[in-house]
Structures are given as structure tokens and as C-alpha cells.
CSV table of C-alpha atoms and ligand atoms in Angstrom, one decimal:
chain,number,residue,atom,x,y,z
A,30,MET,CA,0.4,-0.2,0.0
A,31,LYS,CA,1.3,3.0,-1.2
A,32,ASN,CA,0.7,6.3,1.0
A,33,GLN,CA,-0.9,8.3,-2.0
A,34,ASP,CA,-3.4,5.7,-2.0
A,35,LEU,CA,-4.2,5.6,1.7
A,36,VAL,CA,-4.3,9.2,1.6
A,37,ASP,CA,-6.8,9.2,-1.2
A,38,TYR,CA,-9.1,6.8,-0.1
A,39,LEU,CA,-9.2,9.1,2.9
A,40,ALA,CA,-9.9,12.0,1.1
A,41,SER,CA,-12.8,10.3,-0.7
A,42,CYS,CA,-14.2,9.0,2.5
A,43,GLY,CA,-13.9,12.8,3.5
A,44,VAL,CA,-10.9,12.1,6.0
A,45,CYS,CA,-9.3,16.1,7.0
A,46,ARG,CA,-6.0,16.4,6.4
A,47,VAL,CA,-4.8,16.9,10.0
A,48,CYS,CA,-6.6,13.4,10.4
A,49,GLN,CA,-4.9,12.0,6.9
A,50,LEU,CA,-1.9,12.5,8.7
A,51,ARG,CA,-2.9,10.8,11.7
A,52,TYR,CA,-3.4,7.4,9.6
A,53,LEU,CA,0.2,8.3,8.2
A,54,LYS,CA,0.9,8.3,11.7
A,55,ALA,CA,3.0,11.8,11.7
A,56,ARG,CA,4.1,12.6,15.0
A,57,GLY,CA,5.0,15.9,16.9
A,58,ASN,CA,5.8,19.2,14.3
A,59,GLU,CA,5.2,17.2,11.6
A,60,TYR,CA,1.3,18.4,11.9
A,61,ARG,CA,3.0,22.1,11.8
A,62,ASN,CA,4.2,21.9,8.2
A,63,MET,CA,1.6,19.6,6.7
A,64,GLN,CA,2.5,20.2,3.0
A,65,GLN,CA,6.3,19.3,3.8
A,66,THR,CA,5.4,16.4,5.4
A,67,PHE,CA,3.1,15.1,3.1
A,68,GLN,CA,6.1,15.9,0.8
A,69,ARG,CA,8.4,14.0,2.5
A,70,LEU,CA,5.9,11.0,3.2
A,71,ASP,CA,5.6,10.9,-1.0
A,72,VAL,CA,1.8,12.4,-1.2
A,73,LYS,CA,0.9,14.9,-3.4
A,74,VAL,CA,-2.4,16.8,-2.3
A,75,ASP,CA,-4.2,19.9,-3.1
A,76,ASP,CA,-2.0,23.1,-2.0
A,77,SER,CA,-5.2,25.0,-1.5
A,78,ASP,CA,-6.4,22.5,0.8
A,79,LEU,CA,-3.4,23.1,3.4
A,80,LYS,CA,-4.2,25.9,5.9
A,81,PRO,CA,-1.4,27.8,7.2
A,82,SER,CA,0.5,26.5,10.5
A,83,VAL,CA,0.4,28.6,13.4
A,84,ASP,CA,4.1,29.5,12.5
A,85,GLU,CA,3.2,31.2,9.5
A,86,PRO,CA,0.1,34.0,10.1
A,87,ASP,CA,1.1,35.9,7.2
A,88,GLU,CA,0.4,33.3,4.6
A,89,GLN,CA,-3.5,33.8,4.8
A,90,PRO,CA,-5.4,31.4,2.1
A,91,PRO,CA,-7.6,32.4,-0.5
A,92,LYS,CA,-11.3,32.2,0.7
A,93,LYS,CA,-12.5,29.3,-0.4
A,94,PRO,CA,-16.2,27.5,0.3
A,95,ARG,CA,-16.1,26.1,3.1
A,96,LEU,CA,-14.9,22.2,3.4
A,97,SER,CA,-17.2,19.5,4.3
A,98,ILE,CA,-17.0,18.2,8.2
A,99,CYS,CA,-14.0,15.9,9.0
A,100,SER,CA,-16.0,12.1,9.1
A,101,THR,CA,-13.1,11.1,11.6
A,102,CYS,CA,-12.8,13.9,13.7
A,103,LEU,CA,-16.0,16.0,13.5
A,104,GLY,CA,-14.2,19.2,12.9
A,105,LEU,CA,-12.2,19.0,15.9
A,106,PHE,CA,-8.5,19.6,14.1
A,107,SER,CA,-10.6,22.6,11.7
A,108,GLU,CA,-9.5,25.8,12.0
A,109,GLU,CA,-12.8,26.9,12.9
A,110,PHE,CA,-13.2,24.6,16.0
A,111,GLN,CA,-9.2,26.4,16.8
A,112,ASN,CA,-10.9,29.6,16.3
A,113,GLN,CA,-13.8,28.6,18.8
A,114,LEU,CA,-12.0,27.5,21.5
A,115,ILE,CA,-9.3,30.4,21.5
A,116,ASP,CA,-12.4,32.8,21.8
A,117,GLY,CA,-14.8,30.8,24.6
A,118,ILE,CA,-11.1,30.5,26.7
A,119,SER,CA,-10.9,34.4,26.2
A,120,LYS,CA,-14.2,35.2,27.4
A,121,SER,CA,-14.0,32.6,30.4
A,122,ASP,CA,-12.2,33.6,33.7
A,123,PHE,CA,-9.2,32.2,31.7
A,124,GLY,CA,-7.7,36.2,32.7
A,125,LYS,CA,-8.2,36.3,36.3
A,126,TYR,CA,-5.3,33.3,36.3
A,127,ASP,CA,-2.0,34.1,36.4
A,128,SER,CA,-0.4,30.4,35.7
A,129,ALA,CA,2.5,30.7,33.1
A,130,GLY,CA,1.7,27.1,32.4
A,131,ILE,CA,-1.9,25.8,30.5
A,132,VAL,CA,-3.1,22.0,30.0
A,133,LEU,CA,-6.4,20.8,28.0
A,134,ALA,CA,-8.9,18.3,29.1
A,135,ILE,CA,-10.6,17.9,26.7
A,136,SER,CA,-14.2,15.8,27.4
A,137,LEU,CA,-14.8,14.1,23.7
A,138,PRO,CA,-18.3,12.7,22.4
A,139,LEU,CA,-17.7,8.9,22.1
A,140,ALA,CA,-19.5,9.2,18.5
A,141,LEU,CA,-15.3,10.1,17.9
A,142,GLN,CA,-13.9,6.7,19.3
A,143,LEU,CA,-17.3,5.2,17.3
A,144,ARG,CA,-15.6,6.7,13.6
A,145,GLN,CA,-12.5,5.8,14.6
A,146,LEU,CA,-13.0,1.9,14.6
A,147,SER,CA,-15.3,2.2,11.9
A,148,MET,CA,-12.5,3.8,9.7
A,149,TRP,CA,-10.5,1.0,11.1
A,150,PHE,CA,-12.7,-1.6,9.5
A,151,ALA,CA,-13.0,0.3,6.1
A,152,LEU,CA,-9.3,0.3,5.9
A,153,GLN,CA,-9.0,-3.3,6.7
A,154,ARG,CA,-11.5,-3.9,3.7
A,155,LYS,CA,-9.9,-1.6,1.6
A,156,PHE,CA,-6.3,-2.7,1.6
A,157,GLY,CA,-6.2,-5.8,3.7
A,158,LYS,CA,-5.4,-7.0,7.1
A,159,SER,CA,-2.0,-7.1,6.3
A,160,SER,CA,-1.6,-3.6,6.1
A,161,PHE,CA,-4.1,-2.7,9.0
A,162,ASN,CA,-4.2,-5.6,11.1
A,163,ASP,CA,-6.7,-6.0,14.4
A,164,ASN,CA,-4.6,-5.0,17.3
A,165,SER,CA,-2.8,-2.2,16.5
A,166,ALA,CA,-5.0,1.0,15.7
A,167,PRO,CA,-4.7,2.7,12.1
A,168,ASP,CA,-4.2,6.2,13.2
A,169,VAL,CA,-2.3,8.0,16.2
A,170,PRO,CA,-5.3,8.5,18.9
A,171,ILE,CA,-7.4,11.0,18.7
A,172,LYS,CA,-5.9,12.2,22.5
A,173,GLU,CA,-2.4,12.0,21.6
A,174,ALA,CA,-3.3,14.5,18.5
A,175,VAL,CA,-5.1,16.4,21.2
A,176,LYS,CA,-1.6,17.0,22.7
A,177,LEU,CA,0.1,17.0,19.4
A,178,ILE,CA,-2.0,19.4,17.2
A,179,LEU,CA,-4.5,21.4,19.2
A,180,HIS,CA,-2.2,21.9,22.7
A,181,PRO,CA,1.1,24.1,20.8
A,182,ILE,CA,-1.5,26.2,19.1
A,183,VAL,CA,-3.8,26.8,22.1
A,184,CYS,CA,-0.9,27.5,23.9
A,185,SER,CA,0.9,30.2,21.5
A,186,LYS,CA,-2.3,32.0,20.8
A,187,LEU,CA,-2.7,32.2,24.6
A,188,GLY,CA,0.9,33.2,25.1
A,189,ARG,CA,1.2,30.3,27.7
A,190,GLU,CA,3.4,27.3,28.2
A,191,TYR,CA,2.1,23.5,28.1
A,192,ASP,CA,2.1,22.3,32.0
A,193,ALA,CA,1.0,19.0,33.4
A,194,ASN,CA,0.2,20.9,36.3
A,195,GLY,CA,-1.1,24.2,35.4
A,196,LEU,CA,-4.0,25.7,35.1
A,197,MET,CA,-6.3,23.1,34.1
A,198,ILE,CA,-8.9,23.8,31.0
A,199,ASN,CA,-11.7,21.4,30.6
A,200,ILE,CA,-13.7,21.5,27.8
A,201,ASP,CA,-16.6,19.9,26.9
A,202,VAL,CA,-17.1,19.5,23.4
A,203,ARG,CA,-20.5,17.9,22.2
A,204,HIS,CA,-21.8,16.6,18.8
A,205,SER,CA,-25.2,16.4,17.2
A,206,VAL,CA,-25.0,12.5,15.9
A,207,GLU,CA,-24.1,11.6,19.7
A,208,ALA,CA,-27.1,10.1,21.0
A,209,GLU,CA,-28.0,8.6,17.9
A,210,GLU,CA,-25.2,6.9,17.4
A,211,VAL,CA,-24.7,5.8,20.9
A,212,ALA,CA,-28.2,4.3,20.9
A,213,LYS,CA,-27.3,2.4,17.8
A,214,LEU,CA,-24.4,0.8,19.8
A,215,THR,CA,-26.5,0.1,22.8
A,216,ASP,CA,-28.6,-1.6,20.2
A,217,LEU,CA,-25.1,-3.4,19.2
A,218,HIS,CA,-24.0,-3.9,22.1
A,219,ARG,CA,-27.0,-6.1,23.3
A,220,VAL,CA,-26.5,-8.2,20.7
A,221,ALA,CA,-22.5,-8.5,20.5
A,222,PHE,CA,-22.2,-9.1,24.1
A,223,PRO,CA,-25.5,-10.4,24.9
A,224,GLY,CA,-26.2,-11.4,28.5
A,225,LYS,CA,-25.6,-8.2,30.7
A,226,LYS,CA,-28.4,-6.9,31.8
A,227,ARG,CA,-27.6,-3.4,32.2
A,228,ILE,CA,-25.5,-1.8,29.5
A,229,GLU,CA,-23.9,1.3,30.4
A,230,ILE,CA,-21.7,2.7,27.3
A,231,SER,CA,-19.0,4.3,28.8
A,232,ARG,CA,-15.7,5.3,27.0
A,233,GLY,CA,-13.8,2.2,28.9
A,234,LEU,CA,-16.4,0.3,27.3
A,235,LEU,CA,-15.2,1.0,24.2
A,236,GLU,CA,-11.6,1.1,24.3
A,237,LYS,CA,-11.8,-2.2,25.9
A,238,GLN,CA,-14.0,-4.3,23.8
A,239,TYR,CA,-14.8,-2.3,20.5
A,240,GLN,CA,-11.5,-3.3,18.7
A,241,PRO,CA,-11.6,-5.3,15.4
A,242,ALA,CA,-10.0,-8.2,17.3
A,243,ARG,CA,-13.7,-8.5,19.7
A,244,ILE,CA,-16.4,-7.3,17.3
A,245,LYS,CA,-16.9,-8.3,13.2
A,246,ALA,CA,-17.0,-5.6,11.0
A,247,ASP,CA,-20.3,-6.9,9.5
A,248,LEU,CA,-22.3,-6.8,13.3
A,249,PHE,CA,-21.0,-3.4,13.2
A,250,GLU,CA,-21.9,-2.5,9.6
A,251,GLN,CA,-25.5,-3.4,10.8
A,252,TYR,CA,-25.8,-0.8,12.9
A,253,LEU,CA,-23.3,2.3,12.5
A,254,ALA,CA,-21.5,2.5,8.9
A,255,ILE,CA,-18.2,1.7,7.7
A,256,PRO,CA,-16.7,4.3,6.5
A,257,PRO,CA,-18.3,6.4,9.1
A,258,ALA,CA,-21.5,8.6,7.9
A,259,ALA,CA,-21.0,12.0,6.5
A,260,VAL,CA,-22.2,14.4,8.8
A,261,GLU,CA,-23.7,18.1,8.5
A,262,GLU,CA,-22.6,20.2,11.4
A,263,PRO,CA,-19.6,20.2,13.0
A,264,LEU,CA,-18.4,19.4,17.0
A,265,HIS,CA,-20.1,22.1,19.8
A,266,LEU,CA,-18.4,24.0,22.4
A,267,GLN,CA,-20.5,22.7,25.5
A,268,SER,CA,-18.8,24.9,28.3
A,269,ILE,CA,-15.1,25.4,29.6
A,270,ASP,CA,-14.4,25.3,32.9
A,271,LEU,CA,-11.0,26.6,34.6
A,272,MET,CA,-9.4,24.8,37.4
A,273,GLY,CA,-6.1,26.5,38.6
A,274,PRO,CA,-3.2,24.7,39.4
A,275,ILE,CA,-2.1,23.4,43.0
A,276,VAL,CA,0.2,25.6,44.5
A,277,CYS,CA,2.2,25.1,48.0
A,278,VAL,CA,3.8,27.2,50.5
A,279,ALA,CA,6.0,26.0,52.9
A,280,GLY,CA,7.7,28.1,55.5
A,281,ARG,CA,8.1,26.6,59.2
A,282,TYR,CA,6.3,28.4,62.3
A,283,ARG,CA,7.3,28.7,65.5
A,284,LYS,CA,4.5,28.3,68.0
A,285,LEU,CA,5.0,31.2,71.3
A,286,SER,CA,1.5,30.5,73.2
A,287,ARG,CA,0.5,27.8,75.8
A,288,GLU,CA,-2.9,28.2,74.7
A,289,LEU,CA,-3.1,27.6,70.9
A,290,SER,CA,-4.1,24.5,69.5
A,291,HIS,CA,-2.8,23.5,66.0
A,292,THR,CA,-5.7,23.4,63.6
A,293,PRO,CA,-9.5,24.7,64.9
A,294,TRP,CA,-10.4,22.8,67.9
A,295,ILE,CA,-14.4,22.0,67.9
A,296,LEU,CA,-15.9,20.1,70.8
A,297,HIS,CA,-19.9,19.0,70.5
A,298,GLY,CA,-20.0,21.9,67.7
A,299,ARG,CA,-18.7,24.6,69.8
A,300,ARG,CA,-15.2,26.4,69.9
A,301,ILE,CA,-13.1,25.8,72.2
A,302,MET,CA,-10.3,28.0,71.7
A,303,GLU,CA,-10.8,31.1,69.2
A,304,GLU,CA,-7.4,30.7,67.2
A,305,SER,CA,-5.1,27.7,65.8
A,306,ILE,CA,-1.8,28.2,64.3
A,307,GLU,CA,-3.6,26.5,61.3
A,308,GLU,CA,-6.3,29.5,60.7
A,309,ILE,CA,-3.5,32.6,61.8
A,310,ILE,CA,-1.3,31.2,59.1
A,311,VAL,CA,-3.8,30.8,56.9
A,312,LYS,CA,-5.6,33.5,56.8
A,313,GLN,CA,-2.8,35.7,56.0
A,314,VAL,CA,-1.0,33.9,53.5
A,315,ALA,CA,-3.9,32.1,51.1
A,316,PRO,CA,-6.1,34.9,49.9
A,317,HIS,CA,-3.0,36.0,48.0
A,318,PHE,CA,-3.6,32.5,45.7
A,319,THR,CA,-7.0,32.1,46.2
A,320,ASP,CA,-10.8,33.4,46.8
A,321,THR,CA,-11.6,30.6,48.2
A,322,VAL,CA,-10.4,29.6,51.1
A,323,CYS,CA,-12.0,26.3,52.3
A,324,LYS,CA,-9.7,24.6,49.4
A,325,VAL,CA,-6.7,25.4,51.3
A,326,THR,CA,-4.9,22.2,53.3
A,327,PHE,CA,-2.7,23.0,56.5
A,328,MET,CA,-0.2,20.5,57.0
A,329,SER,CA,2.9,20.3,59.3
A,330,SER,CA,5.5,17.6,60.3
A,331,GLY,CA,4.2,16.6,63.6
A,332,ARG,CA,2.2,18.8,65.7
A,333,GLU,CA,2.6,20.0,69.1
A,334,ASP,CA,0.5,20.1,72.1
A,335,VAL,CA,-2.0,23.3,73.1
A,336,ASP,CA,0.2,23.8,76.1
A,337,VAL,CA,3.8,23.6,74.1
A,338,ARG,CA,5.3,25.8,72.5
A,339,CYS,CA,7.8,25.4,68.9
A,340,LEU,CA,10.7,27.1,69.4
A,341,GLY,CA,14.2,27.4,68.1
A,342,LYS,CA,14.2,27.2,64.3
A,343,GLY,CA,10.1,26.5,64.0
A,344,ARG,CA,8.5,23.7,62.8
A,345,PRO,CA,7.9,23.3,58.3
A,346,PHE,CA,4.8,22.9,57.3
A,347,VAL,CA,2.7,23.5,54.0
A,348,LEU,CA,0.0,24.7,53.0
A,349,GLU,CA,-1.8,23.0,49.7
A,350,ILE,CA,-3.9,25.2,47.7
A,351,MET,CA,-6.2,24.5,45.5
A,352,ASP,CA,-7.4,25.8,42.0
A,353,ALA,CA,-5.0,28.7,42.6
A,354,LYS,CA,-5.6,32.0,40.8
A,355,ARG,CA,-1.5,32.5,41.3
A,356,SER,CA,1.2,30.5,41.3
A,357,SER,CA,3.9,32.7,43.0
A,358,PHE,CA,4.4,35.3,44.9
A,359,SER,CA,7.5,37.9,45.0
A,360,ARG,CA,9.4,37.9,48.1
A,361,GLN,CA,8.8,41.4,49.3
A,362,GLN,CA,5.0,39.7,49.4
A,363,ALA,CA,6.1,36.8,51.3
A,364,ARG,CA,8.1,39.1,53.8
A,365,GLU,CA,4.9,41.0,54.3
A,366,MET,CA,2.4,37.9,54.9
A,367,GLU,CA,5.3,36.6,57.8
A,368,LEU,CA,4.9,40.2,59.2
A,369,ALA,CA,1.3,39.8,59.7
A,370,VAL,CA,1.1,36.4,61.4
A,371,ASP,CA,4.1,37.6,63.1
A,372,LYS,CA,1.8,40.3,64.5
A,373,SER,CA,-0.6,37.6,66.0
A,374,GLY,CA,2.2,37.2,68.8
A,375,LYS,CA,1.1,33.8,69.2
A,376,VAL,CA,3.0,32.3,65.8
A,377,SER,CA,5.6,33.4,64.1
A,378,ILE,CA,6.4,32.1,60.5
A,379,HIS,CA,9.7,32.3,58.4
A,380,ASN,CA,11.2,31.0,55.2
A,381,LEU,CA,8.0,31.5,53.4
A,382,GLN,CA,8.2,30.2,50.0
A,383,VAL,CA,6.2,28.4,46.9
A,384,VAL,CA,7.7,24.8,47.4
A,385,PRO,CA,7.2,22.2,43.8
A,386,ARG,CA,4.4,19.4,44.9
A,387,GLU,CA,6.4,16.7,44.8
A,388,GLN,CA,8.2,18.0,48.1
A,389,LEU,CA,5.6,17.2,50.1
A,390,THR,CA,6.6,13.8,50.7
A,391,HIS,CA,9.3,15.4,52.6
A,392,ILE,CA,6.6,16.4,55.3
A,393,LYS,CA,4.2,13.3,54.9
A,394,THR,CA,7.1,10.7,55.1
A,395,GLY,CA,9.5,9.5,57.5
A,396,GLU,CA,8.1,10.9,60.3
A,397,GLU,CA,9.3,8.0,62.9
A,398,GLN,CA,12.4,8.4,61.9
A,399,LYS,CA,12.4,12.0,62.5
A,400,ARG,CA,14.5,12.8,65.8
A,401,LYS,CA,12.8,15.6,67.9
A,402,TYR,CA,14.6,18.2,70.5
A,403,TYR,CA,12.7,19.3,73.3
A,404,ARG,CA,13.2,21.6,76.4
A,405,ALA,CA,10.8,20.6,79.8
A,406,LEU,CA,10.8,22.5,82.7
A,407,CYS,CA,10.4,20.1,85.5
A,408,VAL,CA,9.9,19.7,89.0
A,409,LEU,CA,11.4,17.6,91.9
A,410,ASP,CA,9.3,17.3,95.5
A,411,GLU,CA,12.7,18.2,96.8
A,412,PRO,CA,15.6,19.8,95.9
A,413,VAL,CA,17.9,18.3,93.1
A,414,THR,CA,20.8,16.6,93.9
A,415,VAL,CA,24.4,16.1,92.4
A,416,ASP,CA,23.2,12.2,92.1
A,417,ILE,CA,20.1,13.2,90.4
A,418,LEU,CA,21.9,15.3,88.0
A,419,LYS,CA,24.6,12.6,87.4
A,420,LYS,CA,21.9,10.3,86.4
A,421,LEU,CA,20.4,12.4,84.2
A,422,GLN,CA,23.6,13.0,81.8
A,423,ILE,CA,22.8,10.0,79.4
A,424,SER,CA,24.5,10.3,76.1
A,425,GLU,CA,24.1,6.9,75.4
A,426,SER,CA,20.3,6.3,73.1
A,427,PHE,CA,18.1,3.8,74.6
A,428,ILE,CA,14.6,2.2,74.3
A,429,ILE,CA,11.9,3.1,75.9
A,430,GLN,CA,8.3,1.3,76.0
A,431,GLN,CA,5.3,3.3,76.0
A,432,LYS,CA,1.7,3.1,76.3
A,433,THR,CA,-0.3,5.1,74.8
A,434,PRO,CA,-0.7,7.7,77.1
A,435,ILE,CA,-4.5,7.9,78.9
A,436,ARG,CA,-5.0,11.1,77.6
A,437,VAL,CA,-5.0,10.6,73.8
A,438,LEU,CA,-6.5,7.1,74.5
A,439,HIS,CA,-9.7,8.5,73.1
A,440,ARG,CA,-8.4,9.2,69.6
A,441,ARG,CA,-5.6,6.3,69.3
A,442,PRO,CA,-5.7,2.9,70.0
A,443,LEU,CA,-3.9,1.6,72.4
A,444,HIS,CA,-0.6,0.2,72.1
A,445,THR,CA,3.1,-0.6,73.4
A,446,ARG,CA,5.5,1.5,71.2
A,447,PRO,CA,8.6,1.5,71.5
A,448,ARG,CA,10.5,4.3,71.1
A,449,SER,CA,14.5,5.7,71.0
A,450,ILE,CA,16.1,8.4,73.5
A,451,TYR,CA,19.2,9.4,71.9
A,452,SER,CA,20.7,11.7,74.7
A,453,VAL,CA,18.9,13.3,78.2
A,454,LYS,CA,20.6,16.2,79.6
A,455,ALA,CA,19.5,18.3,82.7
A,456,TYR,CA,20.3,21.5,84.4
A,457,VAL,CA,19.1,23.0,88.0
A,458,SER,CA,17.7,26.3,88.2
A,459,ARG,CA,19.7,28.8,90.0
A,460,GLU,CA,16.3,30.5,91.2
A,461,ASN,CA,14.6,27.2,92.5
A,462,ARG,CA,16.7,23.9,93.8
A,463,ARG,CA,13.9,22.2,92.9
A,464,LEU,CA,13.2,23.0,89.4
A,465,LEU,CA,14.8,20.9,86.7
A,466,ILE,CA,15.5,21.7,82.8
A,467,ILE,CA,15.6,18.5,80.7
A,468,ASP,CA,16.7,18.6,77.6
A,469,VAL,CA,15.7,15.6,75.6
A,470,VAL,CA,16.1,14.3,72.0
A,471,SER,CA,14.0,11.3,70.8
A,472,GLN,CA,12.5,9.8,67.8
A,473,ALA,CA,9.5,11.7,66.8
A,474,GLY,CA,6.3,10.3,68.4
A,475,THR,CA,7.4,10.0,71.6
A,476,TYR,CA,5.0,11.5,74.2
A,477,ILE,CA,7.8,13.3,76.4
A,478,LYS,CA,5.0,14.2,79.5
A,479,GLU,CA,4.6,10.9,79.9
A,480,LEU,CA,8.5,10.3,79.3
A,481,VAL,CA,9.0,12.6,82.4
A,482,HIS,CA,6.6,11.0,85.0
A,483,GLY,CA,6.3,7.7,83.4
A,484,GLU,CA,2.5,8.0,84.3
A,485,PHE,CA,1.8,5.0,86.4
A,486,GLY,CA,4.6,2.8,84.8
A,487,ARG,CA,3.0,2.8,81.4
A,488,THR,CA,6.3,4.6,79.9
A,489,THR,CA,9.4,2.6,81.3
A,490,PRO,CA,11.7,3.4,81.8
A,491,SER,CA,11.2,7.5,82.2
A,492,ILE,CA,12.8,10.2,83.7
A,493,SER,CA,10.8,9.1,87.3
A,494,SER,CA,11.9,5.8,87.2
A,495,ILE,CA,16.0,6.2,86.0
A,496,ILE,CA,16.1,8.8,89.4
A,497,GLY,CA,14.1,7.1,91.6
A,498,LYS,CA,11.4,9.9,92.2
A,499,PRO,CA,8.5,11.2,91.6
A,500,ILE,CA,8.8,14.2,88.9
A,501,ASP,CA,6.4,16.6,87.2
A,502,ILE,CA,6.2,18.3,84.1
A,503,LEU,CA,5.3,22.1,84.3
A,504,ALA,CA,6.2,23.9,80.4
A,505,LEU,CA,7.1,22.2,77.6
A,506,ASP,CA,9.3,23.7,74.2
A,507,VAL,CA,10.0,21.7,71.1
A,508,VAL,CA,13.2,23.3,70.4
A,509,GLY,CA,14.1,21.5,67.2
A,510,ILE,CA,12.8,19.3,64.6
A,511,ASP,CA,15.5,17.6,62.3
A,512,LEU,CA,13.9,18.2,58.6
A,513,ASP,CA,15.8,20.1,56.4
A,514,TRP,CA,13.3,21.7,54.9
A,515,PRO,CA,11.7,23.6,52.9
A,516,ALA,CA,15.3,25.4,51.9
A,517,ASP,CA,16.5,29.0,53.8
A,518,VAL,CA,15.2,31.9,52.4
A,519,ASN,CA,15.6,35.1,54.0
A,520,ASN,CA,12.6,37.3,53.1
A,521,ALA,CA,13.8,39.7,55.6
A,522,GLU,CA,16.8,40.6,53.0
A,523,THR,CA,14.3,42.1,50.7
A,524,GLU,CA,13.2,44.7,52.9
A,525,VAL,CA,13.7,48.2,51.1
A,526,GLU,CA,14.9,50.3,53.7
B,619,ZN,ZN1,-10.1,15.3,10.9
């Protein structure tokens, strides 16, 4: 089979030039300069048919009567449709999004898939199964062709880049033959695959069952034409919906208050605390990126209790913002957000930055392996002795067995977990000899309050069992988390004097 014969036959079936190239299995840029591609493939075509590609806008074709609509793509790759598409996108909320990258998600009628199968049968009949076998489709699939052809054109006309993670333009395309052809397909399906009572015609079903290997051309033809029938109307652009990208804003927070919960604390429908770390941060950061704050998820590398502060470099956190209108901010803007959060007096943030979504794994995984650094203020019944101080200088790591503390049993299952304590160091307070400051480095997930007092032997060994005396904890601070993420960015440096 010569390429010329194939193209002549496709043309006689009302297949457009772009689709002809799809049947010649053209790749990427070959759709840009179609004339050149046809030449290279040894195919002579009537030049007046070939529209200029995007790259050569000055070469206007002579006005000619409207060509009939392609029987395989139903006009999807026609210039008319492209113009309609660009016009539709421009009239949508597109301008509200500053995303540099876009991606098209086109939902196409099933009729296109049926027509692909019909043409497959037609080619087998015309050129034989040796040229077009049952197992590999004869054309570059429409979905792929959309990527190769429509994507570059739309991107260049809108002045945006292609980015699979960018602003998603959901395009719903319909065609007037859809209902009729799907009805015929349903009838065909009852006969071709009997036994199923309920038939739901879906794209997946079509892809799986409707191939020459699974259905006979003769049976297919009793319901739908081979080659595909001509249509009178082109595809119709039903709707365009935009979905902004997911933007992740990371940073580190310090918790300066002993009366602040991590996330909104609501019990039996009533708020226990007015604010939370999450709300204070989201309130200052999210509005820059989105109008709908409810589409923001706050995550952090662990959390602390309401009465525990988090100092030092602070705890890494990230906001995952769905349907973002903006995907970046200047360092100046980041600094303003940091300062606005600092004003709360309860939380302070720094290193605020947009990060790639893949980096969220830093927060989500390896939680158990991380080391946490704590400083606990503890009190004894009697003054601290040298002996007690000596027992609490531990540089070798040791394992404790820790039962789920009673205070969290209502939300965590009862288990005994081994936890590593890497080091313990204690200092006595100068003002009050009964007060001990204890620095603990532990595996993440260790309950420090229970490590100190032992909770009636539910944690062993404990600081209390090591010194052989009762000891209580007055206050606890997290002073370090060994997660070197996100990177240090000193937004403060950008401040203009
Ligand atoms: Zn076509």
C-alpha cells in the first residue's frame, strides 16, 4: 500500500488533512508544516487544502467555500474549531489566572471513538489485514493528536506554556450525532455481548471491547456505517471550565503561645479556642493565591500539644492550595505575610516560599525516623541532688516502651510502642533548686510528658524511674526538628529601607 493510495482513499471518505496525517502516523512537529510532511511521505495533495500553520500567520489562504466536515474528527482539528476554542477560553475567567502553564482536558463525544473503529474496518476492507491488523490502531489516537496538534496552537495563541500541572482548561465538546450513534451502539452491544442486563456505554467499555479483534465488521455495519457517515454539523463547544493549579506554600512556624491549638479545636459543635496555628497562617497567606480559603489544606511535620511551644528554627509546614489563581509571590509579598502572621504574637513564620508539590513527601513520610529536640521544665518534691543530675546526663541512646497515654486514648488505639531516646541532659535552675531543665532528643512520636513522669509505669523506663523519684513536668518546648526543609530563604533581606 502506497501512502498516496491511503491518502486518496481517506480523502474520498471525507477525512480532513490533519486526520490523513494521523493515519500516516505523523509525529509532533510534522503537523506544523503539513505540506512538507506530505511531501516527505511522497504524497501529492491539493495545496489549496492546506491551511497555514500557526508559525506562518502571514500566509492567508484564499477564501474558499467551507470544506465539508471531517468524518473522523468531526471538525476537531479544523481552523474554525480552533478559533472557537480560543474565543471561548478568552471569554472565560482565563484572565483571572496568572498561571504561566496551561493544560487542556477535552471531553470528547463517544462518536469519535466509534468513527475511529469504523474507519479501522474500512481500511482493513480496502487494504487488507496485512496493512491494518486487528491489534494496533491505524491512526494516531485523537487524545494524543489533541496533545500534538491542539495544545501547541492553543498555547501559542494564548501566550502560555504547556504544563501538565498548570491551569487546567476543561473543555466539554458535544456533537449532534452523539445521541443517535450511542443509541445504535447500545443496540449493537446487546447483540454483540449478550447476557448483560444493564448496559452502560462508557469510554472504558469502548476502548476495551470495541476493537476489530473483539467485534466483527459485518455485525458492526448492521448498526453503524463503514466507513463513517458524513455529518452536516461540526462539533459544538458546550462549556469551558477552569481549574487552577495546586500551589504549595511552605515555611517554618514557631509557636509562641501555650494556649493555642494546632487546628481549629471544636468539641460538640462548639469552639474551645478562638484561634489556631492553621487559621492564623492560612488567613494571611491564602488570600493571595485563592478566593476560596476552604480549598486550602494545612499540613505540618508533626504537631505540638496546645500548651507546648515550638521554638528554635520552628516546625516545617505547608499549605496546599487548590484551584490557585496565582502560582507565585515576590519575596517582598512573602515577607509581608510573615510579618502579618508575626503580629498575632502567638505564631511566627519564616522561610515562606512556593515549593514543587513533589516535595510534600518531606512532610508526609519518614515522620517516625525524625529526631525531635525538646526542653522540659520539671519539678521535684525536694531539691535536686548531684546524684540526680548525674543520672540525667545520658549520651547513649536507649529504648523506652510507651503505652498510649491515657489523655489521648479517646482518639488513638491502645498500643505499646518502642521509642528511641537519643540523649538526655539536665540542668538545675538557679532560682529554685527544685526545678530541673531537661533537654531530650527523641524519636518522633515520643510522648515527652509521659517520658518524664512515667504515667504510673505506663512508660518505662522514664525520667522518674531513672532517678527513682516522682517528678512532674511544668512546661514543654519543642526546640528543634531535624527536617532540613524547606530551604532557608531569608525573605527579610528583601525589605526596602
Ligand atoms: Zn479530521
